[in-house]
């Protein structure tokens, strides 16, 4: 009997409809006459899912007694005895109750498959073992029930059950997933739109990777070598010229036409030191391609067409976008150009787009950053022309035209020497001159076939030939070197001009500058080291690259001092002396950028001081009325009580005294907020952090509001938090008072707390009018109030003080809309070390 087949419905989150889809598939198979049973399906009291179980045969579950409680699990023996064609097994990652046949449900499924039973199961993306850390970073919850990725990968069929976050939250709000008492907690914690969006993307990418894996296996099994264009991946070849922007935009438009299109811009730099393009233009093009959603790549290679094709095939590209050559017509005598070469050698797998642009046929100019030394291929050709050329010419003259005359023979040999100088430089030309003079003497100067010269005139001719050949070779080589040096100086001037412009504009950050140094000189890593004195240890102020930052400049392959106590350290290869001039400019710029960053920090401190002065000035103007109002009330009540011409009843006296007390309380609250804001603005808030339980602090913060206006829901099993109790009490008091102020009298404010990963969230939920999205940040600014406060007044400092205290303790205070209407303030605090929650604050069904 063969092994059964496994089909898995994969979802991004609970409630997307995996179990419903599985049961629908079971009904379809039963209608086709397939023997299908329910081995284990959990409907979680969801009405629509429970209805789908009607009409399906269900195998009775096995009851297990564990610690005084009876649990039910799938009865593997009963399913094996029944031996249906198809068994439905829900929640593949489920952990069985101790005492079960296997520890995990997926192990039960393996037994059924080995017995030849086909299984249909369900699993959520967060339960895959390899994604545990990623899911925890997204949701804050560590999944304890996991299934090995290999088990899911081996499935014969994986079907994604997809649903948008908005649709899933609407389904929850309608009560189709959780009961009403669990709804707010679920929507506010695990089922946030951001969490659901990230999990959905994770599920889609995982399934897409599995599809790619299956496609690769299929192609390998069928020996298919050509590229299948299932996904458009477009490579843009850049030269550093201005036409690159046109090419990038064109590639982006091509990518938009296909689903999942991807743009990869690549610049091929030669390996001879400085890059051969304008750094400023490359920076602009890098920014443009990243803004359009693509990636920028820097590749080293002397053979540009071959390097570009290797990169494209390495990333499994389907298209290459290149620009029409900037060469003039006469420049094609040196070769067909990069575009034509790539198009010719791309093969049938790659489509090459040649895009026209405004720079076409305007000339490429000098090679901007070639070194003074010629490339290996040119030197080889120079030796071939200088040595093999005279030998072939000798054979030709002796066999075809033996009587052209010594003068013409010398001119022909001199032509080969000049060609060797043009192609390979001075050394091949000198070798050509020496070898050519020997051949002229042996084959063309009487007496023939001897290395002697009978006629003195011929001696003079041979000497003149050698002198002219050496002179011409020297002049040609010197001109080539001067050309390359001029090109190098041009490249250096462009780099220095870019650096000077960045200094004036203040655009370059230290990390971006160090990364440019690494790319310009083709280094593995670059670091900027600094020390306070000659005997102090070196510290790294910034670094880029794959290798760890160096501890001393002496450990680097190249180090460039910047003053007495700073150095730029590069690792990767030694640099020639001519490159150190440009490196010195980079080093000086790095020091300038570092100083600028420090000055920016000092300017920020000065700005904060100026802001404090502004706040104090606004304080005097804003509170003049709010301070006088309670004082006027107190003054009027006291004056009335002291009046001798009026005899107040006990009720009137009590009312006046109550007015005095209320005014004093308002004044005390106002002054307290003013003092707190002043402390925050001057930076004198120093929290005394200690570990404490929330239920020791939060109830004390509710003393300033009516008893029936707040519902408190703080569980005792929450982890302790690391806070300043005084600051936390003041922050919660301000948040609750603000919520009570705006919430309807018939709707009490809910204060609840929950634990997520290494933090604890305190949520203050009201059912008031809410706040528009554009005003959510503004309500935290000092002296800002939104709308009318029907049961109180203030100067708009409560939430500003609360956020300031939260941030001082290492927490955050944010605003959200309350599901169903209203406003929710979320105060996030750090859990105490060693007191993390023992279980996530979610219904069991949310993690199953």
JSON list of C-alpha atoms in Angstrom, two decimals, residues 377-392 416 420 423 428:
[
{"chain": "A", "resi": 377, "resn": "UNK", "atom": "CA", "xyz": [44.50, 42.13, -23.00]},
{"chain": "A", "resi": 378, "resn": "UNK", "atom": "CA", "xyz": [46.05, 45.21, -24.62]},
{"chain": "A", "resi": 379, "resn": "UNK", "atom": "CA", "xyz": [49.53, 44.27, -23.45]},
{"chain": "A", "resi": 380, "resn": "UNK", "atom": "CA", "xyz": [49.11, 40.77, -24.90]},
{"chain": "A", "resi": 381, "resn": "UNK", "atom": "CA", "xyz": [47.97, 42.20, -28.22]},
{"chain": "A", "resi": 382, "resn": "UNK", "atom": "CA", "xyz": [50.92, 44.62, -28.14]},
{"chain": "A", "resi": 383, "resn": "UNK", "atom": "CA", "xyz": [53.37, 41.73, -27.83]},
{"chain": "A", "resi": 384, "resn": "UNK", "atom": "CA", "xyz": [51.63, 39.83, -30.60]},
{"chain": "A", "resi": 385, "resn": "UNK", "atom": "CA", "xyz": [51.80, 42.83, -32.94]},
{"chain": "A", "resi": 386, "resn": "UNK", "atom": "CA", "xyz": [55.38, 43.67, -31.96]},
{"chain": "A", "resi": 387, "resn": "UNK", "atom": "CA", "xyz": [56.85, 40.16, -32.14]},
{"chain": "A", "resi": 388, "resn": "UNK", "atom": "CA", "xyz": [54.59, 37.97, -34.26]},
{"chain": "A", "resi": 389, "resn": "UNK", "atom": "CA", "xyz": [53.87, 40.82, -36.68]},
{"chain": "A", "resi": 390, "resn": "UNK", "atom": "CA", "xyz": [57.50, 41.26, -37.90]},
{"chain": "A", "resi": 391, "resn": "UNK", "atom": "CA", "xyz": [57.88, 37.49, -38.28]},
{"chain": "A", "resi": 392, "resn": "UNK", "atom": "CA", "xyz": [54.76, 37.24, -40.45]},
{"chain": "A", "resi": 416, "resn": "UNK", "atom": "CA", "xyz": [54.40, 47.44, -36.91]},
{"chain": "A", "resi": 420, "resn": "UNK", "atom": "CA", "xyz": [52.76, 47.84, -31.03]},
{"chain": "A", "resi": 423, "resn": "UNK", "atom": "CA", "xyz": [48.29, 48.89, -28.56]},
{"chain": "A", "resi": 428, "resn": "UNK", "atom": "CA", "xyz": [56.32, 45.73, -26.67]}
]
